[in-house]
PDB file of C-alpha atoms in Angstrom:
ATOM      1  CA  GLY A 139     109.333  81.939 116.450  1.00 46.00           C
ATOM      2  CA  GLN A 140     112.237  79.522 116.424  1.00 60.00           C
ATOM      3  CA  ASN A 141     113.109  78.690 120.032  1.00 84.00           C
ATOM      4  CA  ILE A 142     112.245  82.135 121.294  1.00 93.00           C
ATOM      5  CA  ASP A 143     109.758  82.019 124.109  1.00 95.00           C
ATOM      6  CA  GLN A 144     107.802  84.838 125.651  1.00 96.00           C
ATOM      7  CA  PRO A 145     104.426  84.931 127.379  1.00 96.00           C
ATOM      8  CA  THR A 146     101.452  85.294 125.062  1.00 95.00           C
ATOM      9  CA  GLU A 147      99.553  87.855 127.129  1.00 96.00           C
ATOM     10  CA  MET A 148     100.031  90.043 130.168  1.00 98.00           C
ATOM     11  CA  THR A 149      97.806  92.529 131.946  1.00 97.00           C
ATOM     12  CA  ALA A 150      98.960  95.404 134.125  1.00 97.00           C
ATOM     13  CA  THR A 151      97.561  98.555 135.703  1.00 97.00           C
ATOM     14  CA  GLU A 152      98.210 102.109 134.588  1.00 97.00           C
ATOM     15  CA  GLY A 153     101.114 103.583 136.558  1.00 97.00           C
ATOM     16  CA  ALA A 154     102.535 100.188 137.490  1.00 97.00           C
ATOM     17  CA  ILE A 155     105.688  98.355 136.383  1.00 97.00           C
ATOM     18  CA  VAL A 156     105.647  95.269 134.177  1.00 98.00           C
ATOM     19  CA  GLN A 157     108.422  92.886 133.174  1.00 98.00           C
ATOM     20  CA  ILE A 158     108.164  90.880 129.961  1.00 98.00           C
ATOM     21  CA  ASN A 159     110.523  87.911 129.819  1.00 98.00           C
ATOM     22  CA  CYS A 160     112.091  86.290 126.791  1.00 97.00           C
ATOM     23  CA  THR A 161     114.247  83.176 126.517  1.00 97.00           C
ATOM     24  CA  TYR A 162     116.168  82.263 123.400  1.00 94.00           C
ATOM     25  CA  GLN A 163     118.594  79.727 122.019  1.00 88.00           C
ATOM     26  CA  THR A 164     122.153  80.735 122.928  1.00 86.00           C
ATOM     27  CA  SER A 165     123.843  79.189 119.878  1.00 84.00           C
ATOM     28  CA  GLY A 166     124.483  81.675 117.084  1.00 82.00           C
ATOM     29  CA  PHE A 167     123.554  84.593 119.311  1.00 85.00           C
ATOM     30  CA  ASN A 168     124.468  87.992 117.889  1.00 86.00           C
ATOM     31  CA  GLY A 169     122.222  90.364 119.791  1.00 91.00           C
ATOM     32  CA  LEU A 170     118.722  90.751 121.217  1.00 94.00           C
ATOM     33  CA  PHE A 171     116.119  93.279 120.094  1.00 94.00           C
ATOM     34  CA  TRP A 172     112.838  94.407 121.567  1.00 96.00           C
ATOM     35  CA  TYR A 173     110.182  95.934 119.342  1.00 96.00           C
ATOM     36  CA  GLN A 174     106.765  97.400 120.119  1.00 97.00           C
ATOM     37  CA  GLN A 175     103.919  96.746 117.724  1.00 96.00           C
ATOM     38  CA  HIS A 176     100.423  98.216 117.856  1.00 95.00           C
ATOM     39  CA  ALA A 177      97.768  96.175 116.086  1.00 90.00           C
ATOM     40  CA  GLY A 178      97.991  96.490 112.308  1.00 88.00           C
ATOM     41  CA  GLU A 179     101.031  98.754 112.470  1.00 92.00           C
ATOM     42  CA  ALA A 180     104.741  98.301 111.879  1.00 94.00           C
ATOM     43  CA  PRO A 181     107.041  97.152 114.683  1.00 95.00           C
ATOM     44  CA  THR A 182     109.022 100.040 116.162  1.00 94.00           C
ATOM     45  CA  PHE A 183     112.447  99.641 117.713  1.00 91.00           C
ATOM     46  CA  LEU A 184     112.723  99.812 121.508  1.00 94.00           C
ATOM     47  CA  SER A 185     116.108  98.402 122.484  1.00 92.00           C
ATOM     48  CA  TYR A 186     119.126  96.381 121.415  1.00 92.00           C
ATOM     49  CA  ASN A 187     121.324  94.386 123.816  1.00 94.00           C
ATOM     50  CA  VAL A 188     124.500  92.607 122.836  1.00 92.00           C
ATOM     51  CA  LEU A 189     126.335  92.663 126.174  1.00 94.00           C
ATOM     52  CA  ASP A 190     125.130  91.445 129.576  1.00 96.00           C
ATOM     53  CA  GLY A 191     123.395  93.931 131.806  1.00 96.00           C
ATOM     54  CA  LEU A 192     120.683  96.521 131.904  1.00 96.00           C
ATOM     55  CA  GLU A 193     120.148  99.231 129.281  1.00 93.00           C
ATOM     56  CA  GLU A 194     117.862 102.030 130.399  1.00 93.00           C
ATOM     57  CA  LYS A 195     116.033 104.327 128.034  1.00 90.00           C
ATOM     58  CA  GLY A 196     113.432 106.498 129.692  1.00 94.00           C
ATOM     59  CA  ARG A 197     110.501 104.442 130.956  1.00 96.00           C
ATOM     60  CA  PHE A 198     111.769 101.343 129.141  1.00 96.00           C
ATOM     61  CA  SER A 199     114.736  99.189 130.164  1.00 97.00           C
ATOM     62  CA  SER A 200     116.050  95.947 128.733  1.00 97.00           C
ATOM     63  CA  PHE A 201     118.201  93.330 130.394  1.00 97.00           C
ATOM     64  CA  LEU A 202     120.320  90.569 128.907  1.00 97.00           C
ATOM     65  CA  SER A 203     122.048  87.497 130.297  1.00 97.00           C
ATOM     66  CA  ARG A 204     123.876  85.739 127.476  1.00 95.00           C
ATOM     67  CA  SER A 205     124.893  82.717 129.544  1.00 94.00           C
ATOM     68  CA  LYS A 206     121.274  82.065 130.518  1.00 95.00           C
ATOM     69  CA  GLY A 207     119.752  82.895 127.133  1.00 95.00           C
ATOM     70  CA  TYR A 208     117.443  85.316 128.886  1.00 96.00           C
ATOM     71  CA  SER A 209     116.259  88.858 128.400  1.00 97.00           C
ATOM     72  CA  TYR A 210     113.518  91.005 129.816  1.00 98.00           C
ATOM     73  CA  LEU A 211     111.868  94.282 128.926  1.00 98.00           C
ATOM     74  CA  LEU A 212     110.850  96.453 131.868  1.00 98.00           C
ATOM     75  CA  LEU A 213     108.182  99.093 131.397  1.00 97.00           C
ATOM     76  CA  LYS A 214     107.729 101.642 134.198  1.00 97.00           C
ATOM     77  CA  GLU A 215     104.953 104.131 134.897  1.00 97.00           C
ATOM     78  CA  LEU A 216     102.666 102.314 132.506  1.00 98.00           C
ATOM     79  CA  GLN A 217     100.411 104.386 130.321  1.00 97.00           C
ATOM     80  CA  MET A 218      97.316 103.303 128.404  1.00 97.00           C
ATOM     81  CA  LYS A 219      99.171 103.873 125.129  1.00 96.00           C
ATOM     82  CA  ASP A 220     101.655 101.140 126.157  1.00 97.00           C
ATOM     83  CA  SER A 221      98.955  98.568 125.354  1.00 98.00           C
ATOM     84  CA  ALA A 222     100.556  96.775 122.420  1.00 97.00           C
ATOM     85  CA  SER A 223     102.451  93.652 121.488  1.00 96.00           C
ATOM     86  CA  TYR A 224     106.103  93.451 122.509  1.00 97.00           C
ATOM     87  CA  LEU A 225     108.313  91.370 120.272  1.00 96.00           C
ATOM     88  CA  CYS A 226     111.577  89.802 121.351  1.00 96.00           C
ATOM     89  CA  ALA A 227     113.921  89.101 118.435  1.00 94.00           C
ATOM     90  CA  GLN A 228     117.258  87.360 118.288  1.00 93.00           C
ATOM     91  CA  LYS A 229     119.854  88.554 115.811  1.00 89.00           C
ATOM     92  CA  ARG A 230     121.722  85.815 114.040  1.00 79.00           C
ATOM     93  CA  ALA A 231     124.425  85.809 111.388  1.00 73.00           C
ATOM     94  CA  GLY A 232     123.928  88.269 108.559  1.00 68.00           C
ATOM     95  CA  ASN A 233     121.721  90.568 110.613  1.00 73.00           C
ATOM     96  CA  MET A 234     118.778  88.182 110.252  1.00 81.00           C
ATOM     97  CA  LEU A 235     116.186  88.504 113.021  1.00 87.00           C
ATOM     98  CA  THR A 236     114.187  85.631 114.444  1.00 89.00           C
ATOM     99  CA  PHE A 237     111.124  86.864 116.273  1.00 92.00           C
ATOM    100  CA  GLY A 238     109.236  85.384 119.158  1.00 92.00           C
ATOM    101  CA  GLY A 239     105.460  85.207 118.957  1.00 92.00           C
ATOM    102  CA  GLY A 240     105.096  88.468 120.867  1.00 94.00           C
ATOM    103  CA  THR A 241     103.562  89.350 124.213  1.00 96.00           C
ATOM    104  CA  ARG A 242     100.267  91.211 124.073  1.00 96.00           C
ATOM    105  CA  LEU A 243     100.214  93.688 126.948  1.00 98.00           C
ATOM    106  CA  MET A 244      96.922  95.154 128.111  1.00 97.00           C
ATOM    107  CA  VAL A 245      97.136  98.186 130.373  1.00 98.00           C
ATOM    108  CA  LYS A 246      94.013  98.763 132.442  1.00 97.00           C
ATOM    109  CA  PRO A 247      93.026 101.973 134.219  1.00 95.00           C
TER     110      PRO A 247
ATOM    111  CA  ASP B 349     107.804 107.561 110.337  1.00 83.00           C
ATOM    112  CA  SER B 350     110.663 105.067 109.904  1.00 86.00           C
ATOM    113  CA  GLY B 351     111.729 106.344 106.480  1.00 93.00           C
ATOM    114  CA  VAL B 352     110.920 102.987 104.875  1.00 97.00           C
ATOM    115  CA  THR B 353     108.067 103.137 102.375  1.00 97.00           C
ATOM    116  CA  GLN B 354     105.924 100.307 101.074  1.00 98.00           C
ATOM    117  CA  THR B 355     103.265 100.197  98.386  1.00 97.00           C
ATOM    118  CA  PRO B 356     100.501  99.373  98.099  1.00 97.00           C
ATOM    119  CA  LYS B 357      99.059  99.681 101.589  1.00 96.00           C
ATOM    120  CA  HIS B 358      96.268  97.217 100.858  1.00 97.00           C
ATOM    121  CA  LEU B 359      95.899  94.597  98.160  1.00 97.00           C
ATOM    122  CA  ILE B 360      92.906  92.361  97.529  1.00 97.00           C
ATOM    123  CA  THR B 361      93.212  89.644  94.933  1.00 97.00           C
ATOM    124  CA  ALA B 362      91.993  86.168  94.059  1.00 97.00           C
ATOM    125  CA  THR B 363      93.540  82.733  94.460  1.00 97.00           C
ATOM    126  CA  GLY B 364      95.912  81.796  91.673  1.00 97.00           C
ATOM    127  CA  GLN B 365      96.884  85.386  90.946  1.00 97.00           C
ATOM    128  CA  ARG B 366     100.281  87.064  91.137  1.00 98.00           C
ATOM    129  CA  VAL B 367     101.113  90.309  92.940  1.00 98.00           C
ATOM    130  CA  THR B 368     104.156  92.506  93.433  1.00 98.00           C
ATOM    131  CA  LEU B 369     104.882  94.373  96.640  1.00 98.00           C
ATOM    132  CA  ARG B 370     107.301  97.256  96.600  1.00 98.00           C
ATOM    133  CA  CYS B 371     109.647  98.645  99.224  1.00 98.00           C
ATOM    134  CA  SER B 372     111.988 101.615  99.342  1.00 98.00           C
ATOM    135  CA  PRO B 373     114.546 101.522 102.156  1.00 97.00           C
ATOM    136  CA  ARG B 374     115.693 104.461 104.259  1.00 95.00           C
ATOM    137  CA  SER B 375     118.119 106.718 102.484  1.00 94.00           C
ATOM    138  CA  GLY B 376     121.597 105.198 102.687  1.00 91.00           C
ATOM    139  CA  ASP B 377     120.507 101.750 103.912  1.00 93.00           C
ATOM    140  CA  LEU B 378     121.857  98.936 101.762  1.00 93.00           C
ATOM    141  CA  SER B 379     120.011  96.009 103.379  1.00 93.00           C
ATOM    142  CA  VAL B 380     116.382  95.168 102.803  1.00 95.00           C
ATOM    143  CA  TYR B 381     114.484  92.433 104.619  1.00 95.00           C
ATOM    144  CA  TRP B 382     111.049  90.993 103.918  1.00 97.00           C
ATOM    145  CA  TYR B 383     108.804  89.553 106.636  1.00 96.00           C
ATOM    146  CA  GLN B 384     105.397  87.926 106.626  1.00 96.00           C
ATOM    147  CA  GLN B 385     103.047  88.334 109.580  1.00 95.00           C
ATOM    148  CA  SER B 386      99.898  86.266 109.757  1.00 91.00           C
ATOM    149  CA  LEU B 387      97.563  85.987 112.714  1.00 80.00           C
ATOM    150  CA  ASP B 388      98.673  82.550 113.780  1.00 72.00           C
ATOM    151  CA  GLN B 389     102.359  82.721 112.878  1.00 76.00           C
ATOM    152  CA  GLY B 390     103.856  85.953 114.124  1.00 83.00           C
ATOM    153  CA  LEU B 391     106.611  87.724 112.211  1.00 91.00           C
ATOM    154  CA  GLN B 392     108.430  85.326 109.892  1.00 92.00           C
ATOM    155  CA  PHE B 393     111.625  86.300 108.094  1.00 92.00           C
ATOM    156  CA  LEU B 394     111.421  85.647 104.371  1.00 95.00           C
ATOM    157  CA  ILE B 395     114.522  86.997 102.671  1.00 95.00           C
ATOM    158  CA  GLN B 396     117.288  89.590 102.898  1.00 94.00           C
ATOM    159  CA  TYR B 397     119.074  91.543 100.182  1.00 95.00           C
ATOM    160  CA  TYR B 398     122.229  93.576 100.572  1.00 93.00           C
ATOM    161  CA  ASN B 399     123.219  96.028  97.852  1.00 94.00           C
ATOM    162  CA  GLY B 400     121.436  94.037  95.184  1.00 95.00           C
ATOM    163  CA  GLU B 401     122.592  90.579  96.247  1.00 95.00           C
ATOM    164  CA  GLU B 402     120.580  87.951  98.115  1.00 94.00           C
ATOM    165  CA  ARG B 403     122.165  87.635 101.571  1.00 91.00           C
ATOM    166  CA  ALA B 404     119.935  85.324 103.603  1.00 90.00           C
ATOM    167  CA  LYS B 405     116.857  83.217 103.058  1.00 91.00           C
ATOM    168  CA  GLY B 406     114.278  82.257 105.647  1.00 90.00           C
ATOM    169  CA  ASN B 407     110.927  80.543 105.357  1.00 83.00           C
ATOM    170  CA  ILE B 408     110.199  81.740 101.846  1.00 93.00           C
ATOM    171  CA  LEU B 409     108.033  79.578  99.607  1.00 95.00           C
ATOM    172  CA  GLU B 410     109.155  78.704  96.089  1.00 96.00           C
ATOM    173  CA  ARG B 411     106.107  80.593  94.782  1.00 97.00           C
ATOM    174  CA  PHE B 412     107.616  83.755  96.264  1.00 97.00           C
ATOM    175  CA  SER B 413     110.629  85.615  94.923  1.00 97.00           C
ATOM    176  CA  ALA B 414     112.292  88.944  95.526  1.00 97.00           C
ATOM    177  CA  GLN B 415     114.899  91.220  94.063  1.00 97.00           C
ATOM    178  CA  GLN B 416     116.704  94.422  94.916  1.00 97.00           C
ATOM    179  CA  PHE B 417     117.360  96.926  92.162  1.00 97.00           C
ATOM    180  CA  PRO B 418     120.375  99.228  91.606  1.00 96.00           C
ATOM    181  CA  ASP B 419     118.502 102.121  93.240  1.00 95.00           C
ATOM    182  CA  LEU B 420     118.130  99.780  96.287  1.00 96.00           C
ATOM    183  CA  HIS B 421     114.364  99.508  96.194  1.00 97.00           C
ATOM    184  CA  SER B 422     113.085  95.964  96.465  1.00 98.00           C
ATOM    185  CA  GLU B 423     110.126  94.005  95.175  1.00 98.00           C
ATOM    186  CA  LEU B 424     108.544  90.869  96.568  1.00 98.00           C
ATOM    187  CA  ASN B 425     106.668  88.790  94.012  1.00 98.00           C
ATOM    188  CA  LEU B 426     103.997  86.376  95.205  1.00 98.00           C
ATOM    189  CA  SER B 427     102.527  83.994  92.629  1.00 97.00           C
ATOM    190  CA  SER B 428      99.883  81.257  92.491  1.00 97.00           C
ATOM    191  CA  LEU B 429      98.366  82.883  95.526  1.00 97.00           C
ATOM    192  CA  GLU B 430      96.521  80.775  98.079  1.00 97.00           C
ATOM    193  CA  LEU B 431      94.113  81.771 100.825  1.00 96.00           C
ATOM    194  CA  GLY B 432      96.832  81.123 103.390  1.00 94.00           C
ATOM    195  CA  ASP B 433      99.041  83.800 101.862  1.00 96.00           C
ATOM    196  CA  SER B 434      96.738  86.460 103.300  1.00 96.00           C
ATOM    197  CA  ALA B 435      98.928  88.358 105.747  1.00 96.00           C
ATOM    198  CA  LEU B 436     100.742  91.580 106.484  1.00 96.00           C
ATOM    199  CA  TYR B 437     103.996  91.818 104.557  1.00 97.00           C
ATOM    200  CA  PHE B 438     106.629  94.073 106.073  1.00 97.00           C
ATOM    201  CA  CYS B 439     109.813  95.353 104.602  1.00 97.00           C
ATOM    202  CA  ALA B 440     112.635  96.575 106.828  1.00 96.00           C
ATOM    203  CA  SER B 441     115.965  98.201 106.124  1.00 95.00           C
ATOM    204  CA  SER B 442     119.114  98.545 108.162  1.00 89.00           C
ATOM    205  CA  GLY B 443     122.356 100.409 107.934  1.00 77.00           C
ATOM    206  CA  ILE B 444     125.567  99.910 109.861  1.00 74.00           C
ATOM    207  CA  ASN B 445     123.942 100.061 113.307  1.00 70.00           C
ATOM    208  CA  ASN B 446     122.114  96.709 113.146  1.00 75.00           C
ATOM    209  CA  GLU B 447     118.736  98.209 114.027  1.00 85.00           C
ATOM    210  CA  GLN B 448     116.041  97.287 111.522  1.00 90.00           C
ATOM    211  CA  PHE B 449     113.485  99.936 110.623  1.00 93.00           C
ATOM    212  CA  PHE B 450     110.149  98.621 109.431  1.00 95.00           C
ATOM    213  CA  GLY B 451     107.898 100.032 106.760  1.00 97.00           C
ATOM    214  CA  PRO B 452     104.129 100.417 107.292  1.00 96.00           C
ATOM    215  CA  GLY B 453     103.416  97.064 105.650  1.00 97.00           C
ATOM    216  CA  THR B 454     101.201  95.820 102.850  1.00 97.00           C
ATOM    217  CA  ARG B 455      98.038  94.002 103.903  1.00 96.00           C
ATOM    218  CA  LEU B 456      97.352  91.263 101.363  1.00 97.00           C
ATOM    219  CA  THR B 457      93.952  89.627 101.263  1.00 97.00           C
ATOM    220  CA  VAL B 458      93.486  86.616  99.009  1.00 97.00           C
ATOM    221  CA  LEU B 459      89.846  85.741  98.325  1.00 96.00           C
TER     222      LEU B 459
END
């Protein structure tokens, strides 16, 4: 993706906590999305941050720092079904999304 | 189920051919977006329509075109197909809440 960086792969253990980081270009920033995508399937919405701070939604939380151009997705109590790609996407003018390359998370027993 | 539908689910065709992918947005959503996802490129924004008008253009090739009809469904036309056009093509729609809902995708294979 354009100037959106996230790790390519991560591995974590079932029941643990994992943090997936994302950095983006601050110019033209209009919001930050996280999507989950299982292989061959459509991305599904996880979170949307437009203001600084932490948004918690069940086992998933997302954090944003606009001044640092930084976000992270926190997944707690990992389950095997959380093995998927996690896509960070920056919203620009006109609701257009620019996606990062995605982080492939493997959850091991 | 996101409420966004796409047809066909799979499409196999030959180089040089032309195909049309179809998308119906969620009920009430006026915006439709098209994305291409290939193995080495990730999700790439192609084009956005809002209530029948082109709103934004991304990395869309000149061989590709799209339109949105009065009933708000959209079609993506891909012509003079090349091997490198093989990818998953997703359509998404959004309403007033910014969140984009993705359809199941069309897997295009060009042989």
